[in-house]
Amino acid sequence: MAYQRVAIVGAGITKFVRRAQETGKELAAQASKMALESCGMTMKDIECVSLGTAPDAFDGVHMKGEYLSDGSGGWRKPYMRQFVGGGTGVFAPVHGWYHVASGMFDTCLVVCSEKMSSCHPHPQGAFKTIFDHTTEQPLNPTLIWIFALEMNRFMSTYGITKEEIALVSVKNKKNAMDHPAAQLPMEITVEDVMNSETLAWPVNRLDISPASDGAAAIVLASEHVAKRITDKPVWIDGVGWNLDSAYWATRDLYYPRYVEKAARMAYKMAGITEPQREIEIAEPYDPFDYKELHHMEGLLLADRGKAVEMLLDGKTQRDGDRPMCPSGGALGVGNPIAATGLMKIIEIFLQLRGEAGKRQVPGNPKCGLAQAWGDLMQVGTVVVMRI
Amino acid sequence: MRERVAIAGLGYTAFTSVSPGSSYRELTYEAAVKAYEEAGIEPKDVDSFVCTSEDMLEGYSISDEYCNDQLGAVLKPAQTIPGDFLHSLAVGVMHILTEQFDIVVVQALSKASNMKTIPDLLNFAFDPVLNRPLDVTAYALAGLEMNRFLTDGRATREQCAAVVVKNKANALKNPLAGYGASISIEHVLESEPVAEPVRLLDIAPYADGAVVMVLCSEKLAPSLTDKPVWITGIGWSTDSPTIESRDWSGAVAVRLAGDMAYRMAGITCPAREIDLAEVNDEISFKELQHLEALRLFEPGQAGRATEDGQTSPGGALPVNVSGGGLGVGHLFECSGAQKVLELVLQLRGEAGSRQVPGAGVGLAQAWRGIPTTSAAVAILSA
């Protein structure tokens, strides 16, 4: 190992809401301030800044990274925005990781900010501009429409029912009851999910995470700096990312092989050979309820077609053998696109430190994983963390 | 001593005002195939791909989704940097310095001819609450900044025009350049006013093109190339994006980025150690402002040096021998790529009739354009 080992030493997160009064800049500044204060640091201690934020079309601001730079603490510092669509929130720490791991910097502030509510009448409108101009946009697709195709394929491949998948939504929205930043904490039943409005069969309204405004931030430090700042650094031991073809219509949607490739890259770096045994807690990306199961399989945390059995057996509950999305996930805490993945990283950070309060899982987990996903069902980003 | 990163393969298209024969994906494909061919690699040999794109320039949201097929990066670690190519180059350098990656491919593209409303687009980069309602064009900002530069006594109007004359003349010797011309200072001063004192010929015209480079670790370099060019220093920085509170005189971000790159490359006296420079000249006066921010000239001296021919091809410090943005064309996020490309050709001794004799250390600098204060600098050596 020739790189500097990198730790997360501080974290901050704003409340996720449907429509924040704050601008995207102000949300970024709030999260950054919280992260710095959590570890007793100031911007003077920060050598570089990595920003994650998703499409400019949400805010209608061209070069949104430039616009958000001062709110993110990037003023007169090496500051760079990175991008892998919806996978951005977990990729932002990866981007920060190689700033520090390369030896070029010892500290890095990683900020993810998303303001979706500026997009009228609904942020789904911005997603209509992600499709191929020649082959797809004339069909007038929406994002929910292609998710419906993928969910249907996943269900029909393994004979999974909508009722079974709805249990993910029930679990995550309930987990979110204990998350102070949560937008949609709810106690609901499978019937509530089944009876909610059908948007594009088989996707119902309660199968989907909400549109949100919010921001999250973490502080990364090299080993020798981290040990000075905290006695509980959480190490980023593996990072992975992978991008599949933009021609999504040409691949079989039942299995996210790009997620598997990203996971294998991260596992290799972290020296993990048996993920089902070694990864004790995970935050797979759950913008739709079936995605949690889909991603557990891609991450090799469940055998193909078997994630649903872990769900039905209660293993993925917070007090189960393999807790999944103990935060409440995108379904419960909310889904401010780029900030969601970083929220998941922060959940694993707090869980491994034993600081997750009412959300704390039993058993003092030592190794966890967060994952995000995005673009045209084509990106996987994975971070493996240890304490 | 940190490991060095080499540029081992170079692929590029010509830079032209329109490119009706190729889609934006085909421009990247052309550059990628050439770069892989030169380095003797296949996409499967590459550890990660770094693309450069901004959604609104590409005409898509989440533009990274369309960056990988034409690079052969399907099912590979690939990402986008919404910045200049030099930012992406910095990412490639960091990847290799972790020693987890041996070969990284970096790409940038401009398909400016696809953009029908560039001035409106640039207006979308203004603060949506405080500035956009003023409905000024982006060039009005350039006019304000140039005015400040002139009234500070940093250069004369004629010295700014001399930059245009020099760079367009340089471009005549660059077969890749789209806007070479033999013009005089009077032509520039008498061209159509855009936002006084900025005139039409002070502005780099838009161009299309793509560049792909193969980077590799020091230990792998001998197996990929006989003529490695080393990235010995790289730096990037921002100043305030807020128009009301930024420093209007000194291109602070460029100075900070330059200092970071010099520190990494171990350069203590840039004016003596840099043999040639490719700096951002999107508006004529910017070349002078940037040369001073980079400590290549004392404040207020770059204009006179340009008039005296010191920055001309035969001068003490040739600047924008390629033709720069004014002569090659403004390539948006690909601008820095064209500058690095020129340095690599010069340092390898492959620059033909515009070859700078004895070129050993070169500097490339990018600025992200109006209305940003974001800059990056790379130091390359043979």
PDB file of C-alpha atoms in Angstrom, chain A residues 96-217:
ATOM      1  CA  GLY A  96     -11.723  13.428  -1.683  1.00  0.00           C
ATOM      2  CA  TRP A  97     -10.011  10.110  -0.935  1.00  0.00           C
ATOM      3  CA  TYR A  98      -7.603  10.409  -3.832  1.00  0.00           C
ATOM      4  CA  HIS A  99      -6.881  14.052  -2.994  1.00  0.00           C
ATOM      5  CA  VAL A 100      -5.520  12.822   0.356  1.00  0.00           C
ATOM      6  CA  ALA A 101      -4.401   9.288  -0.555  1.00  0.00           C
ATOM      7  CA  SER A 102      -2.197  10.696  -3.338  1.00  0.00           C
ATOM      8  CA  GLY A 103      -0.191  12.601  -0.745  1.00  0.00           C
ATOM      9  CA  MET A 104      -1.007  15.948  -2.350  1.00  0.00           C
ATOM     10  CA  PHE A 105      -3.130  17.048   0.624  1.00  0.00           C
ATOM     11  CA  ASP A 106      -3.585  16.091   4.280  1.00  0.00           C
ATOM     12  CA  THR A 107      -7.113  17.411   4.814  1.00  0.00           C
ATOM     13  CA  CYS A 108     -10.106  17.682   2.493  1.00  0.00           C
ATOM     14  CA  LEU A 109     -13.613  19.013   3.062  1.00  0.00           C
ATOM     15  CA  VAL A 110     -16.158  17.020   1.062  1.00  0.00           C
ATOM     16  CA  VAL A 111     -19.474  18.816   0.512  1.00  0.00           C
ATOM     17  CA  CYS A 112     -22.619  17.655  -1.272  1.00  0.00           C
ATOM     18  CA  SER A 113     -25.443  20.116  -1.759  1.00  0.00           C
ATOM     19  CA  GLU A 114     -28.675  19.743  -3.676  1.00  0.00           C
ATOM     20  CA  LYS A 115     -31.523  22.197  -4.167  1.00  0.00           C
ATOM     21  CA  MET A 116     -34.147  20.417  -6.249  1.00  0.00           C
ATOM     22  CA  SER A 117     -37.105  22.610  -5.356  1.00  0.00           C
ATOM     23  CA  SER A 118     -36.043  25.494  -7.621  1.00  0.00           C
ATOM     24  CA  CYS A 119     -37.102  23.326 -10.540  1.00  0.00           C
ATOM     25  CA  HIS A 120     -40.734  24.031 -11.477  1.00  0.00           C
ATOM     26  CA  PRO A 121     -43.220  22.503 -11.521  1.00  0.00           C
ATOM     27  CA  HIS A 122     -41.309  19.424 -10.328  1.00  0.00           C
ATOM     28  CA  PRO A 123     -37.663  18.301 -10.407  1.00  0.00           C
ATOM     29  CA  GLN A 124     -38.702  15.288 -12.478  1.00  0.00           C
ATOM     30  CA  GLY A 125     -38.822  17.822 -15.322  1.00  0.00           C
ATOM     31  CA  ALA A 126     -35.034  18.165 -15.123  1.00  0.00           C
ATOM     32  CA  PHE A 127     -34.668  14.410 -15.512  1.00  0.00           C
ATOM     33  CA  LYS A 128     -36.334  14.579 -18.910  1.00  0.00           C
ATOM     34  CA  THR A 129     -33.139  16.159 -20.223  1.00  0.00           C
ATOM     35  CA  ILE A 130     -30.952  13.168 -19.347  1.00  0.00           C
ATOM     36  CA  PHE A 131     -32.079  10.998 -22.251  1.00  0.00           C
ATOM     37  CA  ASP A 132     -30.466  10.582 -25.673  1.00  0.00           C
ATOM     38  CA  HIS A 133     -31.677  13.383 -27.937  1.00  0.00           C
ATOM     39  CA  THR A 134     -32.128  11.206 -31.004  1.00  0.00           C
ATOM     40  CA  THR A 135     -33.223   7.783 -29.849  1.00  0.00           C
ATOM     41  CA  GLU A 136     -35.012   8.441 -26.555  1.00  0.00           C
ATOM     42  CA  GLN A 137     -36.215  11.990 -25.983  1.00  0.00           C
ATOM     43  CA  PRO A 138     -38.776  11.729 -28.836  1.00  0.00           C
ATOM     44  CA  LEU A 139     -40.467   8.946 -26.824  1.00  0.00           C
ATOM     45  CA  ASN A 140     -41.019  11.507 -24.040  1.00  0.00           C
ATOM     46  CA  PRO A 141     -39.775   9.190 -21.291  1.00  0.00           C
ATOM     47  CA  THR A 142     -39.681  10.007 -17.603  1.00  0.00           C
ATOM     48  CA  LEU A 143     -37.310   8.612 -15.056  1.00  0.00           C
ATOM     49  CA  ILE A 144     -40.131   6.745 -13.301  1.00  0.00           C
ATOM     50  CA  TRP A 145     -40.952   5.063 -16.605  1.00  0.00           C
ATOM     51  CA  ILE A 146     -37.524   3.452 -16.939  1.00  0.00           C
ATOM     52  CA  PHE A 147     -37.463   2.515 -13.248  1.00  0.00           C
ATOM     53  CA  ALA A 148     -40.771   0.750 -13.851  1.00  0.00           C
ATOM     54  CA  LEU A 149     -39.166  -1.271 -16.649  1.00  0.00           C
ATOM     55  CA  GLU A 150     -36.294  -2.255 -14.402  1.00  0.00           C
ATOM     56  CA  MET A 151     -38.504  -3.112 -11.411  1.00  0.00           C
ATOM     57  CA  ASN A 152     -40.747  -5.209 -13.616  1.00  0.00           C
ATOM     58  CA  ARG A 153     -37.758  -7.081 -15.016  1.00  0.00           C
ATOM     59  CA  PHE A 154     -36.366  -7.692 -11.527  1.00  0.00           C
ATOM     60  CA  MET A 155     -39.732  -8.979 -10.275  1.00  0.00           C
ATOM     61  CA  SER A 156     -40.371 -11.238 -13.240  1.00  0.00           C
ATOM     62  CA  THR A 157     -36.855 -12.708 -13.270  1.00  0.00           C
ATOM     63  CA  TYR A 158     -37.077 -13.964  -9.697  1.00  0.00           C
ATOM     64  CA  GLY A 159     -40.843 -14.195  -9.175  1.00  0.00           C
ATOM     65  CA  ILE A 160     -40.869 -11.456  -6.533  1.00  0.00           C
ATOM     66  CA  THR A 161     -44.159  -9.703  -5.720  1.00  0.00           C
ATOM     67  CA  LYS A 162     -44.921  -6.043  -5.260  1.00  0.00           C
ATOM     68  CA  GLU A 163     -46.051  -6.791  -1.702  1.00  0.00           C
ATOM     69  CA  GLU A 164     -42.637  -8.223  -0.850  1.00  0.00           C
ATOM     70  CA  ILE A 165     -40.811  -5.242  -2.304  1.00  0.00           C
ATOM     71  CA  ALA A 166     -43.112  -2.846  -0.418  1.00  0.00           C
ATOM     72  CA  LEU A 167     -41.594  -4.148   2.813  1.00  0.00           C
ATOM     73  CA  VAL A 168     -38.424  -2.215   2.000  1.00  0.00           C
ATOM     74  CA  SER A 169     -40.389   1.022   1.953  1.00  0.00           C
ATOM     75  CA  VAL A 170     -42.151   0.111   5.212  1.00  0.00           C
ATOM     76  CA  LYS A 171     -38.784  -0.686   6.870  1.00  0.00           C
ATOM     77  CA  ASN A 172     -36.897   2.364   5.671  1.00  0.00           C
ATOM     78  CA  LYS A 173     -39.596   4.934   6.334  1.00  0.00           C
ATOM     79  CA  LYS A 174     -39.923   3.493   9.851  1.00  0.00           C
ATOM     80  CA  ASN A 175     -36.130   3.612  10.399  1.00  0.00           C
ATOM     81  CA  ALA A 176     -36.265   7.288   9.423  1.00  0.00           C
ATOM     82  CA  MET A 177     -38.516   8.000  12.448  1.00  0.00           C
ATOM     83  CA  ASP A 178     -35.297   8.154  14.462  1.00  0.00           C
ATOM     84  CA  HIS A 179     -33.311  10.347  12.034  1.00  0.00           C
ATOM     85  CA  PRO A 180     -33.310  14.034  12.956  1.00  0.00           C
ATOM     86  CA  ALA A 181     -32.725  15.108   9.343  1.00  0.00           C
ATOM     87  CA  ALA A 182     -35.550  12.974   7.903  1.00  0.00           C
ATOM     88  CA  GLN A 183     -38.138  14.334   5.521  1.00  0.00           C
ATOM     89  CA  LEU A 184     -40.541  11.391   5.242  1.00  0.00           C
ATOM     90  CA  PRO A 185     -40.450   9.330   8.427  1.00  0.00           C
ATOM     91  CA  MET A 186     -43.623   7.254   8.513  1.00  0.00           C
ATOM     92  CA  GLU A 187     -45.199   4.238  10.056  1.00  0.00           C
ATOM     93  CA  ILE A 188     -46.946   2.628   7.123  1.00  0.00           C
ATOM     94  CA  THR A 189     -48.049  -0.842   6.083  1.00  0.00           C
ATOM     95  CA  VAL A 190     -47.646  -2.876   2.940  1.00  0.00           C
ATOM     96  CA  GLU A 191     -51.288  -2.081   2.180  1.00  0.00           C
ATOM     97  CA  ASP A 192     -50.552   1.643   2.294  1.00  0.00           C
ATOM     98  CA  VAL A 193     -47.834   1.168  -0.333  1.00  0.00           C
ATOM     99  CA  MET A 194     -50.086  -1.045  -2.479  1.00  0.00           C
ATOM    100  CA  ASN A 195     -52.974   1.421  -2.251  1.00  0.00           C
ATOM    101  CA  SER A 196     -50.923   4.521  -3.040  1.00  0.00           C
ATOM    102  CA  GLU A 197     -51.276   6.064  -6.481  1.00  0.00           C
ATOM    103  CA  THR A 198     -49.763   4.085  -9.362  1.00  0.00           C
ATOM    104  CA  LEU A 199     -47.350   6.306 -11.271  1.00  0.00           C
ATOM    105  CA  ALA A 200     -46.022   3.823 -13.847  1.00  0.00           C
ATOM    106  CA  TRP A 201     -46.862   0.215 -13.059  1.00  0.00           C
ATOM    107  CA  PRO A 202     -45.422  -1.425 -10.959  1.00  0.00           C
ATOM    108  CA  VAL A 203     -44.204   1.777  -9.305  1.00  0.00           C
ATOM    109  CA  ASN A 204     -46.545   3.370  -6.772  1.00  0.00           C
ATOM    110  CA  ARG A 205     -46.044   6.668  -5.030  1.00  0.00           C
ATOM    111  CA  LEU A 206     -44.897   5.074  -1.742  1.00  0.00           C
ATOM    112  CA  ASP A 207     -42.325   2.956  -3.610  1.00  0.00           C
ATOM    113  CA  ILE A 208     -40.415   6.168  -4.366  1.00  0.00           C
ATOM    114  CA  SER A 209     -38.182   8.506  -2.410  1.00  0.00           C
ATOM    115  CA  PRO A 210     -39.249  12.166  -2.353  1.00  0.00           C
ATOM    116  CA  ALA A 211     -37.673  15.183  -4.078  1.00  0.00           C
ATOM    117  CA  SER A 212     -35.645  17.040  -1.456  1.00  0.00           C
ATOM    118  CA  ASP A 213     -33.415  19.978  -0.639  1.00  0.00           C
ATOM    119  CA  GLY A 214     -30.473  19.338   1.642  1.00  0.00           C
ATOM    120  CA  ALA A 215     -26.733  19.157   2.102  1.00  0.00           C
ATOM    121  CA  ALA A 216     -24.149  16.992   3.835  1.00  0.00           C
ATOM    122  CA  ALA A 217     -20.424  17.365   4.478  1.00  0.00           C
TER     123      ALA A 217
END
